[in-house]
Coordinates of C-alpha atoms in Angstrom, one line a residue:
M21 CA 136.1 75.0 121.5
K22 CA 133.4 75.9 124.0
S23 CA 131.5 78.1 121.5
I24 CA 131.6 75.3 118.9
F25 CA 130.3 72.8 121.5
S26 CA 127.5 75.2 122.5
F27 CA 126.5 75.6 118.8
I28 CA 126.3 71.9 118.4
I29 CA 124.1 71.5 121.5
I30 CA 121.7 74.3 120.3
T31 CA 121.6 72.8 116.8
L32 CA 120.7 69.4 118.1
F33 CA 118.1 70.9 120.5
L34 CA 116.4 72.6 117.6
A35 CA 116.7 69.6 115.3
F36 CA 114.9 67.3 117.8
Q37 CA 112.2 69.8 118.8
T38 CA 108.7 68.4 118.2
S39 CA 105.6 70.5 117.4
A40 CA 103.1 71.5 120.0
E41 CA 99.5 70.5 119.8
T42 CA 98.6 74.1 119.3
E43 CA 97.2 75.9 116.3
K44 CA 94.8 78.7 115.2
Y45 CA 96.8 81.5 116.9
R46 CA 95.4 85.0 117.4
L47 CA 96.2 88.1 119.4
M48 CA 93.6 90.4 121.1
W49 CA 93.6 93.5 123.1
R50 CA 91.2 93.6 126.0
D51 CA 93.1 96.2 128.1
D52 CA 95.8 98.9 127.6
P53 CA 97.3 98.2 124.1
S54 CA 100.6 99.7 125.2
T55 CA 101.2 97.4 128.2
T56 CA 99.1 94.2 127.7
I57 CA 98.4 91.5 125.2
C58 CA 96.1 88.5 125.1
I59 CA 97.4 85.4 123.3
G60 CA 94.8 82.9 122.1
W61 CA 95.1 79.5 120.4
V62 CA 93.4 76.2 120.0
Q63 CA 94.8 73.3 122.1
N64 CA 94.4 70.0 120.3
G65 CA 96.2 67.8 122.9
G66 CA 99.2 67.8 125.0
D67 CA 99.3 68.9 128.6
T68 CA 98.8 72.4 130.0
A69 CA 100.5 74.9 127.7
T70 CA 102.9 77.7 128.7
V71 CA 103.7 80.9 126.8
Y72 CA 107.4 81.8 126.8
F73 CA 108.2 85.5 126.2
D74 CA 111.1 87.8 125.5
T75 CA 112.2 91.0 123.7
T76 CA 114.5 89.1 121.4
D77 CA 114.0 85.8 119.5
H78 CA 117.4 84.6 120.6
D79 CA 118.1 83.4 117.0
G80 CA 115.6 80.5 117.6
N81 CA 117.1 79.2 120.8
L82 CA 113.9 78.6 122.8
A83 CA 115.8 77.7 126.0
A84 CA 117.0 81.3 126.2
F85 CA 113.6 82.9 126.5
K86 CA 113.3 84.6 129.9
D87 CA 109.7 84.9 130.9
S88 CA 106.8 82.4 131.0
F89 CA 103.1 82.9 131.4
S90 CA 100.4 80.3 132.1
V91 CA 96.9 80.0 130.7
D92 CA 94.4 82.4 132.3
R93 CA 91.2 81.1 130.6
F94 CA 90.2 78.0 128.8
V95 CA 86.8 77.4 127.1
S96 CA 85.4 74.9 124.6
H97 CA 83.5 76.6 121.8
K98 CA 82.6 75.7 118.3
G99 CA 84.2 72.3 118.6
M100 CA 87.6 73.7 119.7
D101 CA 89.4 74.0 123.0
H102 CA 90.5 77.7 123.3
R103 CA 93.3 78.9 125.5
F104 CA 94.0 82.5 126.5
S105 CA 97.0 83.9 128.2
R106 CA 96.5 87.5 129.4
I107 CA 99.9 89.2 129.7
S108 CA 100.4 92.6 131.4
G109 CA 103.4 94.7 132.5
L110 CA 104.8 95.1 129.0
Q111 CA 106.7 98.1 127.8
P112 CA 105.1 100.5 125.2
N113 CA 106.1 100.5 121.6
T114 CA 108.2 97.4 122.0
A115 CA 108.6 94.2 120.0
Y116 CA 107.9 91.0 122.0
Y117 CA 108.7 87.5 120.8
F118 CA 106.9 84.4 122.1
Y119 CA 106.2 80.7 121.5
I120 CA 103.8 78.2 123.1
E121 CA 105.1 75.0 124.6
D122 CA 103.1 72.0 125.8
A123 CA 103.9 68.3 126.6
D124 CA 104.2 67.5 122.9
G125 CA 106.6 70.3 121.8
S126 CA 106.8 74.0 120.8
S127 CA 105.1 76.2 118.4
D128 CA 106.9 78.5 115.9
I129 CA 108.2 81.8 117.3
F130 CA 105.9 84.7 116.7
W131 CA 106.1 88.4 117.6
F132 CA 104.0 91.5 118.0
K133 CA 104.5 95.1 118.9
T134 CA 102.8 96.9 121.7
A135 CA 101.1 100.2 120.9
P136 CA 102.7 103.6 121.7
D137 CA 101.7 105.2 125.0
N138 CA 101.8 108.8 123.9
S139 CA 100.2 110.9 121.2
Y140 CA 103.4 111.7 119.4
E141 CA 103.5 108.6 117.3
T142 CA 101.5 107.6 114.3
L143 CA 98.9 104.8 114.7
S144 CA 98.0 102.4 111.8
I145 CA 94.7 100.6 111.9
I146 CA 92.8 98.4 109.5
A147 CA 89.0 98.3 109.8
G148 CA 86.4 96.3 108.1
G149 CA 84.3 93.2 108.3
D150 CA 81.9 90.7 106.6
S151 CA 84.2 87.8 105.6
R152 CA 81.6 85.1 105.9
N153 CA 81.5 83.0 102.8
N154 CA 83.8 84.2 99.9
R155 CA 87.0 82.6 101.0
T156 CA 89.2 83.9 98.1
P157 CA 88.8 87.6 98.9
R158 CA 88.9 86.8 102.6
Q159 CA 92.3 85.2 102.2
K160 CA 93.6 88.0 100.0
A161 CA 92.5 90.6 102.6
N162 CA 94.1 88.6 105.3
R163 CA 97.4 88.5 103.4
L164 CA 97.2 92.3 103.0
V165 CA 97.0 92.6 106.8
S166 CA 100.3 90.7 107.0
K167 CA 101.8 93.2 104.5
L168 CA 100.4 96.4 105.9
R169 CA 101.4 95.4 109.5
P170 CA 99.0 97.8 111.4
H171 CA 98.9 98.2 115.1
A172 CA 95.5 96.5 115.2
V173 CA 92.6 95.2 113.1
L174 CA 89.1 96.4 114.0
F175 CA 86.8 93.7 112.7
G176 CA 83.1 94.6 112.6
G177 CA 81.5 91.1 112.7
D178 CA 80.1 88.4 110.4
M179 CA 83.2 86.3 110.4
T180 CA 81.3 83.2 109.2
D181 CA 78.0 82.5 107.3
D182 CA 76.1 79.9 109.3
N183 CA 78.2 80.1 112.5
T184 CA 79.0 76.4 112.3
D185 CA 82.0 74.7 113.9
A186 CA 83.5 73.9 110.5
E187 CA 83.2 77.5 109.3
W188 CA 84.9 78.9 112.4
K189 CA 87.7 76.4 112.1
E190 CA 88.2 77.4 108.5
W191 CA 88.0 81.1 109.5
L192 CA 90.7 80.8 112.1
D193 CA 92.8 78.8 109.7
D194 CA 92.5 81.7 107.2
W195 CA 93.3 84.2 109.9
Q196 CA 96.8 82.7 110.1
L197 CA 97.4 84.4 106.7
T198 CA 97.6 87.7 108.7
I199 CA 100.8 86.5 110.2
G200 CA 103.8 88.1 108.4
E201 CA 106.6 86.0 106.8
D202 CA 108.8 87.1 109.8
G203 CA 106.2 85.8 112.3
R204 CA 104.7 89.2 113.1
M205 CA 101.1 88.9 114.4
I206 CA 98.5 91.7 114.4
P207 CA 95.9 91.9 117.3
I208 CA 92.3 91.8 116.4
I209 CA 89.6 93.9 118.1
A210 CA 86.3 92.1 117.3
A211 CA 82.7 93.2 117.2
R212 CA 79.6 91.0 116.9
G213 CA 77.7 90.8 113.6
N214 CA 74.3 89.2 112.9
H215 CA 75.9 86.0 111.7
E216 CA 77.3 85.5 115.2
F217 CA 74.4 83.9 116.9
S218 CA 75.3 84.9 120.4
N219 CA 77.7 87.1 122.3
A220 CA 79.6 83.9 123.3
D221 CA 80.8 83.5 119.7
I222 CA 82.9 86.6 120.1
I223 CA 83.7 86.3 123.8
D224 CA 84.8 82.6 123.7
I225 CA 86.9 83.0 120.5
F226 CA 88.4 86.4 121.0
D227 CA 88.3 86.7 124.8
T228 CA 86.6 90.1 124.6
P229 CA 86.1 92.0 127.9
G230 CA 82.7 92.0 129.6
G231 CA 79.6 90.0 128.8
D232 CA 77.9 92.3 126.2
V233 CA 80.6 92.8 123.6
Y234 CA 80.8 96.6 123.9
Y235 CA 84.0 98.1 125.2
A236 CA 86.6 100.8 124.5
L237 CA 90.4 101.0 124.3
N238 CA 92.8 103.9 124.4
F239 CA 95.7 104.0 121.9
G240 CA 98.7 106.3 122.1
G241 CA 97.8 107.6 125.5
D242 CA 95.1 110.1 124.7
L243 CA 95.5 110.0 121.0
L244 CA 92.6 107.7 120.1
R245 CA 89.8 106.0 122.0
A246 CA 88.3 103.2 119.9
Y247 CA 84.8 102.1 120.7
T248 CA 83.4 98.6 119.8
L249 CA 79.6 98.7 120.0
N250 CA 77.2 95.8 119.7
S251 CA 74.5 96.0 117.0
M252 CA 72.9 92.7 118.1
I253 CA 71.7 93.9 121.5
F254 CA 69.5 96.9 122.3
S255 CA 71.5 100.0 121.4
G256 CA 69.7 102.1 124.0
N257 CA 69.4 101.9 127.7
A258 CA 72.4 100.2 129.3
Q259 CA 74.6 100.3 126.1
N260 CA 73.8 103.9 125.3
N261 CA 74.2 105.0 128.9
W262 CA 77.6 103.4 129.0
L263 CA 78.6 105.1 125.7
E264 CA 77.4 108.5 126.9
N265 CA 79.2 108.2 130.2
D266 CA 82.4 106.9 128.6
L267 CA 82.5 109.6 125.9
S268 CA 82.0 112.2 128.5
T269 CA 84.7 110.8 130.8
N270 CA 87.2 110.7 128.0
S271 CA 86.6 114.2 126.6
Q272 CA 90.4 114.9 126.7
V273 CA 91.1 112.3 124.0
I274 CA 92.1 113.9 120.7
W275 CA 90.3 111.4 118.4
K276 CA 87.3 109.1 119.0
M277 CA 86.1 106.4 116.5
A278 CA 83.6 103.6 116.7
Q279 CA 83.1 100.2 115.0
Y280 CA 79.8 98.3 114.9
H281 CA 78.0 96.0 112.5
F282 CA 74.7 97.5 111.2
P283 CA 75.0 100.7 109.3
M284 CA 72.6 103.4 110.4
R285 CA 71.9 104.4 106.8
P286 CA 72.9 101.6 104.4
H287 CA 74.0 102.4 100.9
T288 CA 72.3 99.5 99.3
S289 CA 68.6 99.5 98.7
G290 CA 68.0 96.0 100.0
K291 CA 68.9 96.9 103.5
F292 CA 66.6 98.8 106.0
D293 CA 67.6 101.9 107.9
N294 CA 68.6 101.1 111.5
Q295 CA 66.5 103.7 113.3
L296 CA 67.2 102.3 116.8
Q297 CA 71.0 102.8 116.4
Y298 CA 70.4 106.2 114.9
S299 CA 68.3 107.2 117.8
S300 CA 70.7 105.8 120.4
W301 CA 74.1 106.7 119.0
A302 CA 74.1 109.4 116.4
Q303 CA 73.4 112.2 118.8
S304 CA 76.0 110.9 121.2
F305 CA 78.6 110.9 118.4
Y306 CA 77.7 114.5 117.6
D307 CA 77.6 115.7 121.2
H308 CA 81.0 114.3 122.1
H309 CA 82.6 114.8 118.7
L310 CA 83.3 111.2 117.7
Q311 CA 85.0 111.8 114.3
L312 CA 84.8 108.4 112.6
A313 CA 82.4 105.5 112.6
V314 CA 83.2 102.3 110.7
E315 CA 80.0 100.3 109.8
C316 CA 79.6 96.9 108.1
D317 CA 76.9 94.4 107.1
A318 CA 75.7 96.0 103.7
H319 CA 78.5 94.4 101.6
T320 CA 79.1 97.6 99.7
V321 CA 81.5 100.6 99.9
K322 CA 80.8 104.1 101.1
T323 CA 82.4 107.1 102.8
T324 CA 80.3 110.1 103.8
W325 CA 81.1 113.8 104.3
P326 CA 81.1 114.8 108.0
I327 CA 77.5 114.7 109.0
I328 CA 75.4 115.5 112.1
P329 CA 71.9 114.3 113.1
D330 CA 69.3 116.8 112.0
S331 CA 65.5 116.9 111.7
G332 CA 65.2 120.3 110.0
P333 CA 63.8 121.0 106.6
N334 CA 67.1 120.3 104.8
H335 CA 68.0 117.0 106.3
D336 CA 68.4 113.8 104.2
E337 CA 67.4 110.7 106.1
G338 CA 68.0 112.4 109.4
F339 CA 71.5 113.8 108.6
L340 CA 73.0 117.1 107.5
R341 CA 76.5 117.7 106.2
D342 CA 78.7 119.7 108.7
D343 CA 82.3 119.7 107.8
V344 CA 83.4 121.2 111.2
N345 CA 81.3 119.2 113.7
G346 CA 80.3 116.1 111.8
T347 CA 81.1 112.4 112.0
V348 CA 82.5 110.6 108.9
Y349 CA 80.7 107.3 108.4
T350 CA 82.5 104.7 106.4
G351 CA 82.2 101.0 105.5
E352 CA 80.1 98.9 104.7
G353 CA 82.0 95.6 104.5
C354 CA 83.1 93.6 102.4
W355 CA 86.0 91.3 103.6
G356 CA 84.6 88.3 101.7
A357 CA 80.8 88.3 101.5
P358 CA 78.4 88.6 98.6
L359 CA 78.8 92.1 97.0
R360 CA 75.7 94.3 96.8
D361 CA 75.0 97.3 94.6
N362 CA 75.7 100.8 95.9
D363 CA 72.3 102.0 94.8
D364 CA 71.2 104.1 97.7
D365 CA 73.5 107.2 97.9
K366 CA 72.5 110.2 99.9
S367 CA 73.1 113.9 99.4
W368 CA 75.9 113.7 102.0
T369 CA 77.6 110.6 100.4
R370 CA 81.2 111.4 99.5
S371 CA 81.9 108.2 97.5
S372 CA 80.5 104.7 97.1
G373 CA 81.3 101.6 95.2
K374 CA 81.1 97.8 94.9
F375 CA 84.2 95.7 95.5
N376 CA 86.0 93.7 98.2
Q377 CA 87.8 96.2 100.5
F378 CA 88.8 97.3 104.0
K379 CA 89.9 100.7 105.4
W380 CA 93.5 101.6 106.2
I381 CA 93.5 104.4 108.7
L382 CA 96.5 106.4 109.8
I383 CA 96.2 108.6 112.8
D384 CA 98.4 111.3 114.4
R385 CA 97.7 114.4 116.5
Y386 CA 96.8 116.5 113.5
K387 CA 94.8 114.4 111.2
I388 CA 93.1 111.1 110.4
E389 CA 93.9 109.7 106.9
L390 CA 91.4 107.2 105.6
R391 CA 92.1 105.0 102.6
T392 CA 89.8 102.4 101.0
I393 CA 92.0 99.4 100.0
K394 CA 90.8 97.1 97.2
V395 CA 91.9 93.6 98.3
D396 CA 91.7 91.5 95.1
N397 CA 95.4 92.0 94.3
G398 CA 96.5 91.2 97.8
D399 CA 98.9 88.4 96.7
S400 CA 101.0 90.8 94.6
V401 CA 101.3 93.7 97.1
G402 CA 104.7 94.3 98.7
T403 CA 105.4 94.5 102.4
L404 CA 105.4 97.8 104.3
N405 CA 108.7 99.0 105.8
D406 CA 108.4 99.1 109.6
H407 CA 110.6 102.1 109.7
D408 CA 108.0 104.2 107.7
I409 CA 104.5 103.0 108.4
R410 CA 103.0 105.8 106.4
R411 CA 104.6 104.6 103.2
A412 CA 102.3 102.4 101.1
P413 CA 103.9 99.2 99.9
A414 CA 104.4 98.5 96.2
N415 CA 101.2 97.6 94.2
L416 CA 98.8 98.5 97.0
D417 CA 95.5 99.2 95.3
V418 CA 94.1 102.4 97.0
W419 CA 90.7 103.1 95.6
D420 CA 90.3 106.3 93.6
P421 CA 86.6 107.1 93.4
G422 CA 87.3 109.8 90.7
N423 CA 86.5 112.8 92.8
G424 CA 89.9 113.5 94.2
D425 CA 89.2 111.7 97.5
T426 CA 91.8 108.9 97.2
V427 CA 92.7 109.8 100.8
V428 CA 90.0 111.3 103.0
I429 CA 91.6 113.6 105.6
I430 CA 89.9 114.6 108.9
K431 CA 91.8 117.5 110.3
N432 CA 92.3 118.6 113.9
S433 CA 91.5 122.3 113.9
D434 CA 92.8 122.7 117.5
L435 CA 96.4 121.7 116.8
S436 CA 99.0 122.9 114.3
A437 CA 102.3 121.3 113.5
P438 CA 105.6 122.8 112.3
G439 CA 106.4 122.1 108.7
I440 CA 109.3 120.1 107.4
S441 CA 110.6 118.9 104.0
L442 CA 113.6 116.8 103.0
I443 CA 115.6 118.7 100.5
E444 CA 118.1 115.8 100.1
P445 CA 118.1 113.0 99.6
V446 CA 114.9 113.1 97.5
D447 CA 112.6 110.2 97.7
Y448 CA 113.7 107.1 95.8
S449 CA 117.3 108.4 95.4
L450 CA 119.9 106.0 94.0
F451 CA 123.5 105.9 95.3
P452 CA 126.0 103.6 93.6
N453 CA 128.6 103.4 96.4
L454 CA 129.1 103.7 100.2
D455 CA 130.3 107.3 100.2
P456 CA 128.9 109.8 102.8
I457 CA 125.3 111.0 102.0
N458 CA 124.3 114.6 102.7
I459 CA 120.9 115.0 104.5
E460 CA 119.3 118.4 104.5
A461 CA 115.9 119.4 105.9
S462 CA 114.0 122.7 105.6
V463 CA 111.5 123.6 108.4
E464 CA 108.8 126.1 109.0
D465 CA 107.8 127.4 112.5
N466 CA 104.0 127.4 111.8
N467 CA 103.2 128.1 115.5
S468 CA 105.6 131.0 115.8
V469 CA 107.0 129.6 119.0
G470 CA 110.5 128.6 117.9
I471 CA 112.0 125.4 116.7
Q472 CA 113.3 123.3 119.6
K473 CA 115.2 120.6 117.6
V474 CA 115.5 118.7 114.4
E475 CA 116.4 115.1 114.6
F476 CA 117.6 112.7 111.8
F477 CA 117.0 109.0 111.7
V478 CA 118.1 106.1 109.5
D479 CA 115.9 103.0 109.8
G480 CA 114.6 104.2 113.1
E481 CA 118.0 104.9 114.7
K482 CA 118.8 108.5 115.6
I483 CA 122.0 109.6 113.9
D484 CA 121.9 113.4 114.8
S485 CA 120.0 116.0 116.7
I486 CA 120.3 119.7 116.2
A487 CA 118.9 122.1 118.8
G488 CA 117.4 125.4 117.8
G489 CA 119.1 127.1 114.9
A490 CA 117.7 128.2 111.6
S491 CA 116.6 126.4 108.5
P492 CA 118.0 124.5 106.7
Y493 CA 119.4 121.8 108.9
N494 CA 122.1 119.6 107.7
T495 CA 123.9 116.3 108.7
Q496 CA 125.8 113.5 106.9
W497 CA 125.6 109.8 107.1
T498 CA 127.7 107.0 105.6
P499 CA 125.8 103.8 104.7
P500 CA 127.4 100.7 106.3
D501 CA 126.4 98.4 103.5
F502 CA 124.4 98.2 100.2
G503 CA 120.6 98.0 100.5
E504 CA 117.5 100.1 101.1
Y505 CA 117.3 102.7 103.9
I506 CA 114.6 105.0 105.3
I507 CA 116.0 108.5 105.9
K508 CA 113.7 110.4 108.3
A509 CA 113.8 114.0 109.6
R510 CA 111.7 115.1 112.5
V511 CA 111.1 118.7 113.7
E512 CA 109.8 119.6 117.1
D513 CA 108.8 123.1 118.1
S514 CA 108.8 124.7 121.6
L515 CA 105.2 123.5 122.2
G516 CA 106.2 119.9 121.6
E517 CA 104.3 119.7 118.3
Y518 CA 106.1 117.8 115.6
M519 CA 106.2 116.6 112.0
T520 CA 108.3 114.1 110.1
K521 CA 109.3 113.6 106.5
S522 CA 111.1 110.6 105.0
S523 CA 112.9 109.4 101.9
L524 CA 113.5 105.9 100.8
I525 CA 116.9 105.5 99.2
T526 CA 118.7 102.6 97.6
V527 CA 122.5 102.1 97.9
D528 CA 123.5 99.6 95.2
K529 CA 126.8 99.3 93.4
S530 CA 125.1 97.9 90.4
I531 CA 122.9 101.0 89.9
S532 CA 123.4 103.4 87.1
I533 CA 120.7 105.8 85.9
D534 CA 121.6 105.2 82.2
D535 CA 123.3 101.8 81.9
P536 CA 123.0 100.5 78.3
T537 CA 123.6 96.8 78.0
E538 CA 124.3 97.0 74.3
E539 CA 125.3 99.7 71.7
L540 CA 121.9 101.4 71.5
E541 CA 122.0 104.9 72.9
Y542 CA 118.5 105.7 74.3
T543 CA 117.9 108.6 76.6
L544 CA 115.2 108.4 79.3
S545 CA 114.0 111.7 80.8
P546 CA 113.1 113.0 83.2
N547 CA 114.6 110.6 85.7
P548 CA 113.2 110.5 88.4
V549 CA 109.9 110.8 86.6
S550 CA 106.4 111.8 87.9
N551 CA 104.1 111.1 85.0
R552 CA 105.4 111.1 81.4
L553 CA 108.7 109.4 80.4
F554 CA 110.3 110.6 77.2
I555 CA 112.3 108.0 75.4
S556 CA 114.6 109.2 72.5
C557 CA 117.5 107.7 70.5
K558 CA 120.1 109.6 68.6
N559 CA 121.4 106.9 66.2
C560 CA 118.4 104.6 66.0
E561 CA 117.2 103.5 62.6
N562 CA 114.4 101.2 63.6
T563 CA 111.2 101.5 65.7
P564 CA 111.6 99.4 68.9
D565 CA 110.1 95.9 68.8
H566 CA 108.9 96.3 72.3
I567 CA 109.4 98.4 75.5
R568 CA 108.9 96.6 78.8
I569 CA 108.8 97.8 82.3
Y570 CA 109.9 95.5 85.2
D571 CA 109.8 96.1 88.9
I572 CA 113.0 95.7 91.0
S573 CA 112.3 92.0 91.5
S574 CA 112.3 91.5 87.7
K575 CA 108.5 91.0 87.4
M576 CA 107.2 92.4 84.2
I577 CA 104.6 95.2 84.8
K578 CA 103.9 96.4 81.3
N579 CA 104.7 95.4 77.7
Y580 CA 104.4 98.0 75.0
T581 CA 104.4 96.4 71.5
V582 CA 102.5 98.9 69.4
L583 CA 105.2 101.5 68.7
N584 CA 105.3 103.8 65.7
E585 CA 108.6 105.6 65.8
Q586 CA 112.1 105.6 67.3
N587 CA 111.1 108.2 70.0
N588 CA 108.2 107.4 72.4
I589 CA 106.4 108.9 75.3
L590 CA 105.1 106.6 78.1
N591 CA 102.4 107.6 80.6
L592 CA 103.5 106.1 83.9
N593 CA 100.6 107.3 86.0
F594 CA 99.6 103.7 86.7
L595 CA 102.9 102.9 88.5
D596 CA 103.4 103.2 92.2
S597 CA 106.4 105.1 93.5
G598 CA 109.5 103.1 93.4
I599 CA 112.4 101.8 91.2
Y600 CA 111.8 100.1 87.9
I601 CA 113.7 98.8 84.9
V602 CA 112.9 99.9 81.4
E603 CA 113.9 97.5 78.7
I604 CA 113.9 98.5 75.0
N605 CA 114.5 95.8 72.3
S606 CA 115.2 96.6 68.7
K607 CA 116.2 94.0 66.2
S608 CA 117.4 91.6 68.9
V609 CA 119.5 94.3 70.5
T610 CA 118.5 95.3 74.1
F611 CA 119.0 98.4 76.1
S612 CA 118.0 98.6 79.8
S613 CA 118.0 101.4 82.3
K614 CA 116.7 101.9 85.9
I615 CA 114.2 104.7 86.5
V616 CA 112.7 106.2 89.6
K617 CA 108.9 106.8 89.7
L618 CA 108.0 109.5 92.1

């Protein structure tokens, strides 16, 4: 009786909640991303607001939230009253839930995740900028942020066009699209562009540290130091002195990257070279081995080969390709601004293009993976699985420039990882029942120091750990219910270096690889399929009327109607990895079968 009474009280409490006078929420990092967060919002009325915080959402019971934090800073800017609560003392790599309460009620419950505090986790970062006046691609890109769920967004400036109050209100409204359907929020690390008319536009809306909008943050302990520089103030003297000193002080960090607005060498002919930034920063990047620089402003697309500043006879606009010591420069916008032609390539340009895009950057101890993401199909992209942040969601449009550089990899020549592969289950395996599943991993001791352990995880939960031994390593796991699961194996050698491999599996009692719905007897092979799918039929007299491919949510992806014979070959290169349904119709009789695209 007591539990029923409590349920009624909580239900009534939730039913009679009123909404707070808060809106336009955003998260920022101005200090250690593994132990702090800054929560910002616009206060439209009510009394002084309070942030309530916990490591669980308490199933929506706001009264159960343990911790509370007050407003640390409030400022009026661009016709809005901004509030900021700077919270510290958090645990690394931990999900935190919060809501904001004022005299008029409470906000929705949101959550975020602090960054790891060590270099043995993968970081996911989105970087880009220039969203100033094309609202449709801006909104699509924002929705993609909510689906890729990175640790942070590095935004390189030019949020609005004319820096008006109305434009900023609209921009902040659109930024709410970066919030996931489950309430997950992504912190933004903002730089100033030329369409922000003063440093205050960034400081008062994003609560950035310092007064000059240049600063740096460490992620993953000493895994990455991310520099935000300011193209709108003098790049030399104080700013360059700070950059030089900070780069030198943080020489132990594995990776260094920078974001700023103006590109040093734009890849559109209508923009001038930025010689001041080149003179101030390029040599510092080279001297201290900053590996990646993200530039904006030009509203075009580029990635360079690793390059170094050079004034010798072979230089091109002051740079020379150096694959060992160089910096990769990428950018240049465009999150929703007028596109410009990529008509000023250099000898060291790796790829260039013209479309709405941002960069998706994955970082571990051994490499940086750089992908250019086309954002125009953002509404149709699936959501990334938090248990495998390297796995691209369905329909993600990763740009292929046609030169084999769909993924640009910057390697760490100082570190080597052990090797690992999942022998079983293979990626996208299908299991029709809840029987035990064998898991087997093969490992290689690339450092010749001995394998310390191999661990197995399901959806982030460790299910087994095997010390030492010899490859292959085996375990077994029984799924508790039907659904999708991420199976992950992690090997660690005696130096502490590591590597992981994962498989996405589906346990579904309705699954059958060949499951004809009528008397037609088509054979689909191979299954799983990499590229070409062979469709044959033993007893068919007629050419199929159509062959359709659906995704697992029953959305039609492709409809083949021009078919010349009973047996057909389909090229499936256009499909992302995943599970699909092939439907074949002949004279009103239908055959369907699930296939796995590798």
